[in-house]
Short mmCIF file of C-alpha atoms and ligand atoms in Angstrom, two decimals:
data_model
loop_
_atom_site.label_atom_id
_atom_site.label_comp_id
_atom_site.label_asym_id
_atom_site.label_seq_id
_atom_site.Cartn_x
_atom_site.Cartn_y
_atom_site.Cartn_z
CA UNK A 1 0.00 0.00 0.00
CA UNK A 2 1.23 3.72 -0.70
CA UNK A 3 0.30 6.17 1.78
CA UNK A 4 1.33 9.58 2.70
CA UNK A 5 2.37 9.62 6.25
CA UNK A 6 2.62 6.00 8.63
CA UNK A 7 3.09 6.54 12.22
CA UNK A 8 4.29 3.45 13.65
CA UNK A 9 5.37 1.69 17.10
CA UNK A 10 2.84 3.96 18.67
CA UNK A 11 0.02 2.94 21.24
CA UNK A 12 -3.12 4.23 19.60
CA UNK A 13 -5.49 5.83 22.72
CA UNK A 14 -9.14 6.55 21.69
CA UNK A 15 -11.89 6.37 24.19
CA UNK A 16 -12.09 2.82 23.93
CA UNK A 17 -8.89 1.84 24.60
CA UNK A 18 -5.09 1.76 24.13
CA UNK A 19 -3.52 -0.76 21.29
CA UNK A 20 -0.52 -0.87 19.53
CA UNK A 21 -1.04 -0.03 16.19
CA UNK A 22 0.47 1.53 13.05
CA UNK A 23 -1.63 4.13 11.82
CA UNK A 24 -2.16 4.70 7.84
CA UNK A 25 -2.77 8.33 6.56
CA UNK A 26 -3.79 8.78 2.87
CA UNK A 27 -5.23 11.93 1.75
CA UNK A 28 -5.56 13.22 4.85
CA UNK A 29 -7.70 10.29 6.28
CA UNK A 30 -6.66 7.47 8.58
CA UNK A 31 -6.69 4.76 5.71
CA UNK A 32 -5.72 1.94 7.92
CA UNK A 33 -4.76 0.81 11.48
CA UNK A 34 -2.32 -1.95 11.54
CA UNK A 35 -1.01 -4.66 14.41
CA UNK A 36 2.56 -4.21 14.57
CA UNK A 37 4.38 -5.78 12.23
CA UNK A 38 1.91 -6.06 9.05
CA UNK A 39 3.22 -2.66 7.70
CA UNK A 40 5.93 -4.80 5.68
CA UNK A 41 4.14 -3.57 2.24
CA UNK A 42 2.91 -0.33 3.36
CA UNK A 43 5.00 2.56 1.21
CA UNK A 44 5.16 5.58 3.00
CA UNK A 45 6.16 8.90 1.66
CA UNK A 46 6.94 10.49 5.25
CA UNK A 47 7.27 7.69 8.41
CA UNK A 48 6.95 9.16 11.92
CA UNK A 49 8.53 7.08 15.20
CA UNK A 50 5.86 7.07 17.83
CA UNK A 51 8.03 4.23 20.11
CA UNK A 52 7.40 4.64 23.54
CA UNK A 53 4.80 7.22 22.79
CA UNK A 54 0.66 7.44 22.44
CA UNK A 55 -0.99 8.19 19.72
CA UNK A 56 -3.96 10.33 20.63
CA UNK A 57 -6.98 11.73 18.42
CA UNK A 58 -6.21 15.20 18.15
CA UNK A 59 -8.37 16.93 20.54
CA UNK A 60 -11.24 19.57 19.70
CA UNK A 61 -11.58 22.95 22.28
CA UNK A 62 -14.98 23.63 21.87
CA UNK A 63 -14.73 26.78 24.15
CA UNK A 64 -12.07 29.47 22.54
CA UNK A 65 -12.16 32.88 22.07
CA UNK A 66 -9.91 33.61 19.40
CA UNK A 67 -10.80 37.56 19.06
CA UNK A 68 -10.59 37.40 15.74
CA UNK A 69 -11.92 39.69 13.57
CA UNK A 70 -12.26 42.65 16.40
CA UNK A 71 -10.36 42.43 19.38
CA UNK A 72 -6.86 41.78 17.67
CA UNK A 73 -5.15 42.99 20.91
CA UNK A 74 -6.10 40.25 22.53
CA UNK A 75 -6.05 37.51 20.56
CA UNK A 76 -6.06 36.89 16.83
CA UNK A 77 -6.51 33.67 14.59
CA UNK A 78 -2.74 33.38 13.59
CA UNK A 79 -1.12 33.32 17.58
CA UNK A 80 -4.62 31.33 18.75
CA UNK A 81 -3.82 28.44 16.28
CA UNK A 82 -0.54 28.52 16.76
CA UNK A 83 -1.15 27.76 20.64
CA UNK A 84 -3.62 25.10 19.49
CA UNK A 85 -1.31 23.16 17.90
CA UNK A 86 1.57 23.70 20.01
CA UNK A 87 -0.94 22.04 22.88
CA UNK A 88 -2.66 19.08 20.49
CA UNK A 89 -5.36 20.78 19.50
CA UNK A 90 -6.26 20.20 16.20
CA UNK A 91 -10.01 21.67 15.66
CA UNK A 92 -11.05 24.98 17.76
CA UNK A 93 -14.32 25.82 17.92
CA UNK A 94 -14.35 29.53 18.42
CA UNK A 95 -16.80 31.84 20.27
CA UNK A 96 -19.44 34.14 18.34
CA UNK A 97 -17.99 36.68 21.06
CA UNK A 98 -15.25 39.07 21.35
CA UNK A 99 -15.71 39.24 17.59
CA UNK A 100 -16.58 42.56 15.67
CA UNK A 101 -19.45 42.30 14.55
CA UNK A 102 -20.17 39.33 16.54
CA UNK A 103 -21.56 36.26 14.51
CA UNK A 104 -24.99 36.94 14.25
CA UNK A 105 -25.95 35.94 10.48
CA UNK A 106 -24.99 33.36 7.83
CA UNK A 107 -23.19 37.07 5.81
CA UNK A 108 -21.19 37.71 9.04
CA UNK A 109 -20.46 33.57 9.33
CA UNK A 110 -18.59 34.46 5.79
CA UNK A 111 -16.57 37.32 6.63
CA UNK A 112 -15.36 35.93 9.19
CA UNK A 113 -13.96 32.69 7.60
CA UNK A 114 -12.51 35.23 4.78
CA UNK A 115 -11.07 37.05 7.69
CA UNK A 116 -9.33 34.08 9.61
CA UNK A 117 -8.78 31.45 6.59
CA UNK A 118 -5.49 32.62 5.91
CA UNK A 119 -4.19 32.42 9.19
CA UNK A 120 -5.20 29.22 10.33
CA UNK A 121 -3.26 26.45 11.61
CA UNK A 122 -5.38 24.03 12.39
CA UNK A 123 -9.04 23.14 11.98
CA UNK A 124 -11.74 25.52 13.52
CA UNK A 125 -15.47 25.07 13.62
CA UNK A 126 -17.87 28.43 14.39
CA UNK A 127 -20.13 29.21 17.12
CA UNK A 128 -22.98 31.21 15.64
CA UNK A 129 -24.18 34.66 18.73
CA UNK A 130 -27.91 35.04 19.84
CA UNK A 131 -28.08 38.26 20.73
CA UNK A 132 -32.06 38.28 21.16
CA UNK A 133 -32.79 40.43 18.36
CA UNK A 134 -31.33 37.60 15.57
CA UNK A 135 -33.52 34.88 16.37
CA UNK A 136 -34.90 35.04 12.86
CA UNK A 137 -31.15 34.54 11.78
CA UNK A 138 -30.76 30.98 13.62
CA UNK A 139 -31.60 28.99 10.71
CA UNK A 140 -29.37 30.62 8.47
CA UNK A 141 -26.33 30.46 10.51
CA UNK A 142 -27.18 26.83 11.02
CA UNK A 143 -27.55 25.85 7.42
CA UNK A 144 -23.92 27.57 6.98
CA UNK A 145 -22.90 25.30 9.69
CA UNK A 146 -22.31 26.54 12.98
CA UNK A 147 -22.50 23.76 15.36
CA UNK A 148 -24.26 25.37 18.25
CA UNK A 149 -25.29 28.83 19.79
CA UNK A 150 -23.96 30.72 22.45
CA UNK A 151 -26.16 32.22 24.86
CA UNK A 152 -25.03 34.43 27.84
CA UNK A 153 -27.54 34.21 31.16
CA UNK A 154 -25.41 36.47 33.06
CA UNK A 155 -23.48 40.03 32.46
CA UNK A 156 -21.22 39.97 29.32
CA UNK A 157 -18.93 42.28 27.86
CA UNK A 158 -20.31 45.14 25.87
CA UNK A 159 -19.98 43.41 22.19
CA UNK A 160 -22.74 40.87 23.56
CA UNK A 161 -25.89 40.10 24.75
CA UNK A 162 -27.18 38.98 28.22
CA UNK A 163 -30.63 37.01 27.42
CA UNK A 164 -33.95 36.63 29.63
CA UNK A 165 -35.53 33.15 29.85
CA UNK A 166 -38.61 34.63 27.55
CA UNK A 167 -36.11 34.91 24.75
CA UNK A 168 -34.05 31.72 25.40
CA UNK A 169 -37.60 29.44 25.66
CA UNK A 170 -38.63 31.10 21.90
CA UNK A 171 -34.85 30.32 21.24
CA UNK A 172 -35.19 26.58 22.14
CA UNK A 173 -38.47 26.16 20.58
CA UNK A 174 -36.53 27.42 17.40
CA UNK A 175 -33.75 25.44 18.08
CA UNK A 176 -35.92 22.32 18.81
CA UNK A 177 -37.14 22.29 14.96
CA UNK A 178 -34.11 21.75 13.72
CA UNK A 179 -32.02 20.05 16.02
CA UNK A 180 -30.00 23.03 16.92
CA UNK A 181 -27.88 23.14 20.20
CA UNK A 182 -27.55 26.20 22.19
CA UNK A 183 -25.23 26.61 24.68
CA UNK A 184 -25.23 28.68 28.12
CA UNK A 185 -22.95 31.19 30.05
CA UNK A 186 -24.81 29.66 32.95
CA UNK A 187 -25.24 32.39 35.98
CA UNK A 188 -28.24 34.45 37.04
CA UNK A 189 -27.80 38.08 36.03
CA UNK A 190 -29.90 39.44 39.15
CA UNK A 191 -27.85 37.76 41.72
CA UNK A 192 -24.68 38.53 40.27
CA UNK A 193 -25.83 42.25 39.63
CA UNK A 194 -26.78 42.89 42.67
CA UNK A 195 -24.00 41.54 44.55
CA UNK A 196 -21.91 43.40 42.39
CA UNK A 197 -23.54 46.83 42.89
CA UNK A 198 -24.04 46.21 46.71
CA UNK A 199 -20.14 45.32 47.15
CA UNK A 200 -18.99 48.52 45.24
CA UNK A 201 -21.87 51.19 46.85
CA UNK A 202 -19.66 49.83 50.11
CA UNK A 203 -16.60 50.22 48.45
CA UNK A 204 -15.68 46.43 48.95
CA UNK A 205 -14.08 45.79 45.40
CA UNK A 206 -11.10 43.44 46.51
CA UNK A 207 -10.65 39.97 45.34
CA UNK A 208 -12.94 38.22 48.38
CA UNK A 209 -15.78 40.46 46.95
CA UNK A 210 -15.52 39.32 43.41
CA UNK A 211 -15.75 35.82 44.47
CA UNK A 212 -18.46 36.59 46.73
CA UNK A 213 -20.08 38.30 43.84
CA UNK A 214 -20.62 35.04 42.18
CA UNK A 215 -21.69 32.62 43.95
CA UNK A 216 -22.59 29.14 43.39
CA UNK A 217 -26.31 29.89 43.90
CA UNK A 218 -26.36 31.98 40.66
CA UNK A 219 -24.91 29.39 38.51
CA UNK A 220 -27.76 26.76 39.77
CA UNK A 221 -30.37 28.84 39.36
CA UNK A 222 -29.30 29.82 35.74
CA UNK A 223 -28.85 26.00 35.22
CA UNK A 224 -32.00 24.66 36.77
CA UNK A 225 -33.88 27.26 34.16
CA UNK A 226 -32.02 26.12 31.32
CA UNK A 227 -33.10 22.56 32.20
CA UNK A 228 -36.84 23.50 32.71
CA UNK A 229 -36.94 25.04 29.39
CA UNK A 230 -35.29 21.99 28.15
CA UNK A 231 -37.69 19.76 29.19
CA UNK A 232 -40.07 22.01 28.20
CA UNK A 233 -38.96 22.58 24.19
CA UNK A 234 -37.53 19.58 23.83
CA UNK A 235 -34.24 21.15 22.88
CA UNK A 236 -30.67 20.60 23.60
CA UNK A 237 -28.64 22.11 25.81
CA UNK A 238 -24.93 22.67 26.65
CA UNK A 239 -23.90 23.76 30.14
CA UNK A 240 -20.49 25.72 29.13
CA UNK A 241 -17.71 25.57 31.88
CA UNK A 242 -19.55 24.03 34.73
CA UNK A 243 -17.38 25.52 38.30
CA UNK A 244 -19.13 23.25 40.77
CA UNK A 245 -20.04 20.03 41.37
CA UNK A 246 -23.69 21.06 42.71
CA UNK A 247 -23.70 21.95 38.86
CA UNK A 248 -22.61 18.99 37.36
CA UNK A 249 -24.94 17.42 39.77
CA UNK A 250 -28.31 19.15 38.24
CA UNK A 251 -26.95 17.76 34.58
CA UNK A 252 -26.45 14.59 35.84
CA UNK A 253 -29.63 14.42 37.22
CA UNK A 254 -31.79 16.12 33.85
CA UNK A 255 -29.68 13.52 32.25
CA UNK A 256 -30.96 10.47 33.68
CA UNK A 257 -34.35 11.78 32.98
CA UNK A 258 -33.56 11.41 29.46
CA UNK A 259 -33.13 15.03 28.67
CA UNK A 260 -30.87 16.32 25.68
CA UNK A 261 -28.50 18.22 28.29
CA UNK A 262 -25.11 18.19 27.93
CA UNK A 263 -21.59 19.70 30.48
CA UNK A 264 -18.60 20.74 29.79
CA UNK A 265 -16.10 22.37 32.45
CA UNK A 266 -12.20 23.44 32.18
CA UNK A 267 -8.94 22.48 33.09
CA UNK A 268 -8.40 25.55 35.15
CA UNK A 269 -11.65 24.33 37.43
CA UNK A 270 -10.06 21.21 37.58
CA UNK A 271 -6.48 22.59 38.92
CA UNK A 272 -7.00 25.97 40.49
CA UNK A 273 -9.07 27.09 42.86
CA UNK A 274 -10.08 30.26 45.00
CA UNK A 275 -7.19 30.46 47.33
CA UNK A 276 -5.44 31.49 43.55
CA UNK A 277 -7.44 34.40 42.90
CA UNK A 278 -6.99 35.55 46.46
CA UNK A 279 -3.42 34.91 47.02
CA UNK A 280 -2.14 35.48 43.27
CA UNK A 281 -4.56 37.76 41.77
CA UNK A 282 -6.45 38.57 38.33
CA UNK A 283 -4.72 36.31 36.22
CA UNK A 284 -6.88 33.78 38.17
CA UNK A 285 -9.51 36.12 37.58
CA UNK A 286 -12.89 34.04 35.52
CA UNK A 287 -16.52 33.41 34.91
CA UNK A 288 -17.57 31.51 36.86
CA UNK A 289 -14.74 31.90 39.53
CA UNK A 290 -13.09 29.26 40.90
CA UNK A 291 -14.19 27.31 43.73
CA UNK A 292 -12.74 25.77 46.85
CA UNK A 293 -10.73 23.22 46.35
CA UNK A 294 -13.56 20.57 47.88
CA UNK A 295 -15.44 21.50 44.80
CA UNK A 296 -12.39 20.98 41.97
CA UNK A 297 -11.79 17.30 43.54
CA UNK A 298 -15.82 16.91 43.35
CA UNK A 299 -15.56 18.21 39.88
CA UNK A 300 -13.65 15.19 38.26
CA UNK A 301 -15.99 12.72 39.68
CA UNK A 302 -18.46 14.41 36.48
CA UNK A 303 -15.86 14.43 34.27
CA UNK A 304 -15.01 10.57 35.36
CA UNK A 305 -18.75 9.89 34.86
CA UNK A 306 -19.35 11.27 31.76
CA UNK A 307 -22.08 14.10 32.90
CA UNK A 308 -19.49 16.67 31.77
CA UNK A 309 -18.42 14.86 28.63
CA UNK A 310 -16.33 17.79 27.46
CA UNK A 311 -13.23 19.57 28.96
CA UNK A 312 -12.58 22.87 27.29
CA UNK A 313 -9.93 25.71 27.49
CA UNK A 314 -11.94 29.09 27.45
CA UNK A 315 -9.24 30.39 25.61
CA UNK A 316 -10.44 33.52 27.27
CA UNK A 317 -6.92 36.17 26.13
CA UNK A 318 -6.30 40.13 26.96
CA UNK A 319 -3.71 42.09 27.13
CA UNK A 320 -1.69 42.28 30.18
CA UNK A 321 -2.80 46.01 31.21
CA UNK A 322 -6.55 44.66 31.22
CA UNK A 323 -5.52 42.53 34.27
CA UNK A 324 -4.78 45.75 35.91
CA UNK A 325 -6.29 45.51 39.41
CA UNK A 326 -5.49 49.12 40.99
CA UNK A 327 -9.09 50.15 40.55
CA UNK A 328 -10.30 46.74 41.74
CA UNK A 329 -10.89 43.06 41.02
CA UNK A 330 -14.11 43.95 39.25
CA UNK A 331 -12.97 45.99 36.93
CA UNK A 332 -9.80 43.49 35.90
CA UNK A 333 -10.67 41.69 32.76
CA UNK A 334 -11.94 38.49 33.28
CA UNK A 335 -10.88 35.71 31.65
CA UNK A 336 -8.13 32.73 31.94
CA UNK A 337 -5.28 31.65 28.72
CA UNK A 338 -5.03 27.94 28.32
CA UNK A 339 -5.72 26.27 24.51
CA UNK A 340 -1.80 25.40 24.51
CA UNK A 341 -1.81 23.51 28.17
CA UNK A 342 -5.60 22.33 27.73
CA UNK A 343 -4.29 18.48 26.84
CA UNK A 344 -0.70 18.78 28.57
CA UNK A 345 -2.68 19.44 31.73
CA UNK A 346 -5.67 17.32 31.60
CA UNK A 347 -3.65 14.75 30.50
CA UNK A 348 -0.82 15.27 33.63
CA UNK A 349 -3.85 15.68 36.19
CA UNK A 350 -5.75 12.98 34.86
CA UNK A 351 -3.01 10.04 33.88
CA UNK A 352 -0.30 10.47 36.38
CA UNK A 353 -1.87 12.45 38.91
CA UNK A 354 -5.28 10.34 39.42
CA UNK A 355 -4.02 7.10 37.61
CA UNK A 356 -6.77 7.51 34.82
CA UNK A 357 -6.84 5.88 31.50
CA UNK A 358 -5.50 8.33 28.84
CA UNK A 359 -8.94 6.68 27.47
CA UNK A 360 -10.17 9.53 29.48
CA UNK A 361 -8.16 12.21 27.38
CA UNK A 362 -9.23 11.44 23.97
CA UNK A 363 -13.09 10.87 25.70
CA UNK A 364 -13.40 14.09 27.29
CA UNK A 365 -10.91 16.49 24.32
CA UNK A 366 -11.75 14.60 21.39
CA UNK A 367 -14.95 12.10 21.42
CA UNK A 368 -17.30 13.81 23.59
CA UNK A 369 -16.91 17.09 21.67
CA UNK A 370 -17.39 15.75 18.40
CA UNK A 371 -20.02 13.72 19.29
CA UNK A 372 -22.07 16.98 20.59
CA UNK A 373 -20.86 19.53 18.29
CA UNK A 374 -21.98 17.58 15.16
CA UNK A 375 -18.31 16.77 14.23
CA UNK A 376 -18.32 12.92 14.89
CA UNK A 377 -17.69 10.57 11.96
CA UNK A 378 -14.70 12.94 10.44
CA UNK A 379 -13.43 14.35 13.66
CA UNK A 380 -12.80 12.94 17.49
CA UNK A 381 -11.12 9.52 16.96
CA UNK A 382 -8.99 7.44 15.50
CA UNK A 383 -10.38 4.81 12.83
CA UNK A 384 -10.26 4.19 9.39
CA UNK A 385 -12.01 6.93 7.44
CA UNK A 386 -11.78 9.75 9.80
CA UNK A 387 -10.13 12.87 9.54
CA UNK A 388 -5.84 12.19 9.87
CA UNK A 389 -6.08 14.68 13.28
CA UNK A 390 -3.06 12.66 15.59
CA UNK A 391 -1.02 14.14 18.29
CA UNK A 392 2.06 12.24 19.33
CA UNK A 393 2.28 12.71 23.17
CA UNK A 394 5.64 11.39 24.95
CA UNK A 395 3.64 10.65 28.21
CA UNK A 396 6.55 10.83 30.80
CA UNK A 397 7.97 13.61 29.52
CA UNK A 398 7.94 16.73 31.73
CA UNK A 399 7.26 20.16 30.72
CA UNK A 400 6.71 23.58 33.00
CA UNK A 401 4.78 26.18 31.29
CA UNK A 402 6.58 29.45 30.71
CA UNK A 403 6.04 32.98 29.08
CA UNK A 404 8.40 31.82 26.62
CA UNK A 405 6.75 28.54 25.84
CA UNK A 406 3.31 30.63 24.96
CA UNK A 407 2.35 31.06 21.33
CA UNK A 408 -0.36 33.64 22.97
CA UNK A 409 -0.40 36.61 21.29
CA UNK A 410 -0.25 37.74 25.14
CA UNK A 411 2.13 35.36 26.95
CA UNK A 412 0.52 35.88 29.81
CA UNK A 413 -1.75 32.72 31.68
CA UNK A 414 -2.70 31.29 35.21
CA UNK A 415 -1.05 28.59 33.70
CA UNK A 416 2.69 29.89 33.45
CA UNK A 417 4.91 27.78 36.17
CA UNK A 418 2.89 24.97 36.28
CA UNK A 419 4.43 21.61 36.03
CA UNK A 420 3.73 17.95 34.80
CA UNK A 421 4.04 14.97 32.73
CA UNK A 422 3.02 14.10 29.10
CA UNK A 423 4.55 16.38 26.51
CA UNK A 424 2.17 16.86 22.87
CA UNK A 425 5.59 16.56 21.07
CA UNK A 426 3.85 16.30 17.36
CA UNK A 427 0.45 17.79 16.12
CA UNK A 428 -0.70 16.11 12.49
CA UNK A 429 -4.37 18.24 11.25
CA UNK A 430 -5.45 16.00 8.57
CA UNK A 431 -2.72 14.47 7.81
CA UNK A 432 0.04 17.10 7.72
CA UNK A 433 2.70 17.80 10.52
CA UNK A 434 1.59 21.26 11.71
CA UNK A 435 3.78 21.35 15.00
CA UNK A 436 6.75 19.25 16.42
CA UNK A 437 10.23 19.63 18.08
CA UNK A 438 8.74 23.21 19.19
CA UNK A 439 7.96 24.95 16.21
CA UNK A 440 5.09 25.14 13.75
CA UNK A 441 6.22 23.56 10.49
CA UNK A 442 3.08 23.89 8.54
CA UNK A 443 2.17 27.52 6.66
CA UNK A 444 -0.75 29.39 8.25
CA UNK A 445 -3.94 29.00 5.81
CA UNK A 446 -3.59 25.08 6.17
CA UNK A 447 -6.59 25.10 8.79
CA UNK A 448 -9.89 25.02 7.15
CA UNK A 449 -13.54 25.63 8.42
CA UNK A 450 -15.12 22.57 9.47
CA UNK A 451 -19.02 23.06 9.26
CA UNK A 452 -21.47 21.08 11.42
CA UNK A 453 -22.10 17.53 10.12
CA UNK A 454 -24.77 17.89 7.33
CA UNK A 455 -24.29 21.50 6.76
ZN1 ZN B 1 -16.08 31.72 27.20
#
């Protein structure tokens, strides 16, 4: 057999298992998966050494904010992918958000692929933005393939939306007739509103009161509606970065009833806590905050389970001066770097830290994403037909994030100075080598848009 690329003596992880196997790339597909030692007449333009390594699918962020077009200061397609697939990431599915305009339509869905496509490095997938007065626009933007909608329950930046219930039940029924998904910034505006007015009328703006601003309480409540309306469209729903395991707990729960309701939470829930934001400041600094540190071991009990069946970056990027907190943690931007450590960390906290299958990695980065962001069957494993996304992880390597070791646009990240084991040494998007030995070796433009299976 010719092929293009063979990557052999590796130990193939997908959520099933782990097996040594050779695996086959021909036009950009996984054309075969071979027991070791039947590659004998397999012809192989470029051969890759995975010995002693895994072989994992390549795993899909489906929380990013890549800034791009709009908030180029922060973020922009070119550094974003880079980061990606510098951490093993090989499809990002960006956020309607922090985009100008954001993506509203099926004509702004357009100019924003013309705007990023030449920058790319790996695959990306859009978001499509309900901003309440674009509901007639949902179809649209999900015939042009977005594979879900973003919906903000509590305060947003000024670019954006915050939604009522009223809106987000006509939203579901919408949804509902064609199989849409929507997805939810899950807190309660009121609460957090008010606890945010009453702590700076008393002149309490210090980190304590920022965490007290947001407390668990608000992201039930928001969650508990979303489920009701659920239930009562018939819709699906995504709960986006889940902080608490009360939270996970009311998915687990709608789930067993049978109802289309998905989680998803983030490696900086499942390694930080509050005791960062208090002792080392904004950079800690997210929505929602993070918890104690009871909650982040209760936390991976969900992700264990399966009721939070994704584990997502929010890629959330500024610029270092918008961390500023001399006039107070609520003014300090919120929002946490971490596409490039998303796998390197999950995979360190998970594997050698908890003794978890790396089964468990390409579940929760690669299969469960697909699988709800209408990307299964090309993307989120590894088997014969499917999209040639591989990362080759060395899993005993260490690695310690530094400022230097950030393809950020803004090196800057809770992340810097952590440490672990399980390097992403070589990131292959369909096929092609797009990062190894530290660099990108691919041109930007090689990513392409990857719509929402059927679109
Ligand atoms: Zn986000």
């Amino acid at each position: 057999m010719n092929c293009d690329l063979l990557v052999k003596n590796g130990r193939v992880v997908t959520a099933e298992g782990v097996d040594a196997a050779d695996v086959v790339v021909k036009d950009g597909r996984v054309a075969a998966l071979l027991s070791p030692g039947a590659r004998e007449d397999v012809r192989a333009d470029r051969v890759l050494d995975a010995a002693g390594k895994l072989v994992l699918p390549g795993a899909i962020d489906v929380h990013a904010h890549l800034n791009d077009p709009g908030f180029t200061w922060r973020e922009d397609f070119a550094h974003g992918t880079a980061a990606a697939a510098a951490g093993g990431v090989t499809t990002v599915v960006d956020m309607p958000l922090q985009n100008e305009p954001a993506l509203t339509n099926a004509e702004i869905f357009a100019r924003k692929h013309e705007a990023v496509r030449e920058k790319a490095l790996v695959d990306y997938a859009f978001w499509g933005g309900l901003t309440g007065d674009n509901l007639d626009r949902m179809h649209e933007l999900h015939e042009a393939g977005v594979t879900s909608f973003k919906v903000f329950l509590g305060p947003v930046s000024p670019d954006y939306r915050t939604l009522d219930l009223g809106v987000v039940r006509e939203a579901l029924e919408i949804a509902a007739s064609f199989g849409g998904l929507l997805g939810f910034h899950a807190e309660d505006y009121s609460i957090i509103r008010h606890e945010e007015d009453r702590a700076i009328r008393a002149g309490r703006t210090g980190r304590p009161d920022f965490l007290r601003s947001r407390p668990v309480d608000a992201e039930r409540i928001a969650t508990a509606g979303v489920i009701e309306l659920a239930r009562a469209t018939g819709a699906r729903v995504h709960i986006c970065h889940v902080s608490h395991p009360e939270v996970a707990e009311l998915i687990r729960r709608a789930r067993a009833e049978g109802l289309s309701v998905t989680g998803e939470t983030c490696t900086h829930y499942l390694v930080f806590g509050e005791d960062d934001v208090l002792e080392r400041g904004m950079l800690f600094k997210c929505a929602p905050p993070l918890r104690d540190s009871a909650a982040r071991e209760g936390l991976w009990d969900y992700v264990v389970d399966g009721t939070l069946a994704c584990v997502a970056s929010d890629h959330s990027p500024c610029a270092p001066q918008e961390k500023d907190e001399s006039e107070g943690a609520f003014k300090a931007w919120g929002g946490i770097s971490g596409i490039q450590s998303l796998m390197a960390v999950f995979f360190d906290r998970a594997v050698h830290r908890r003794g978890l299958s790396p089964s468990l990695v390409a579940a929760r980065l690669s299969e469960g994403p697909a699988r709800i962001f209408g990307l299964w069957g090309r993307k989120g494993t590894i088997r014969v037909g499917s999209d040639a996304d591989l990362v080759i992880l060395d899993p005993n390597r260490g690695w310690r994030i530094t400022e230097e070791s950030l393809q950020y646009l803004n090196r800057i990240s809770a992340f810097v100075g952590l440490e672990g084991k399980g390097v992403p040494e070589t990131t292959i998007v369909r096929g092609r080598v797009v990062w190894s030995d530290g660099a990108v070796r691919a041109p930007f433009g090689c990513g392409q848009l990857v719509r929402r299976r059927g679109a």
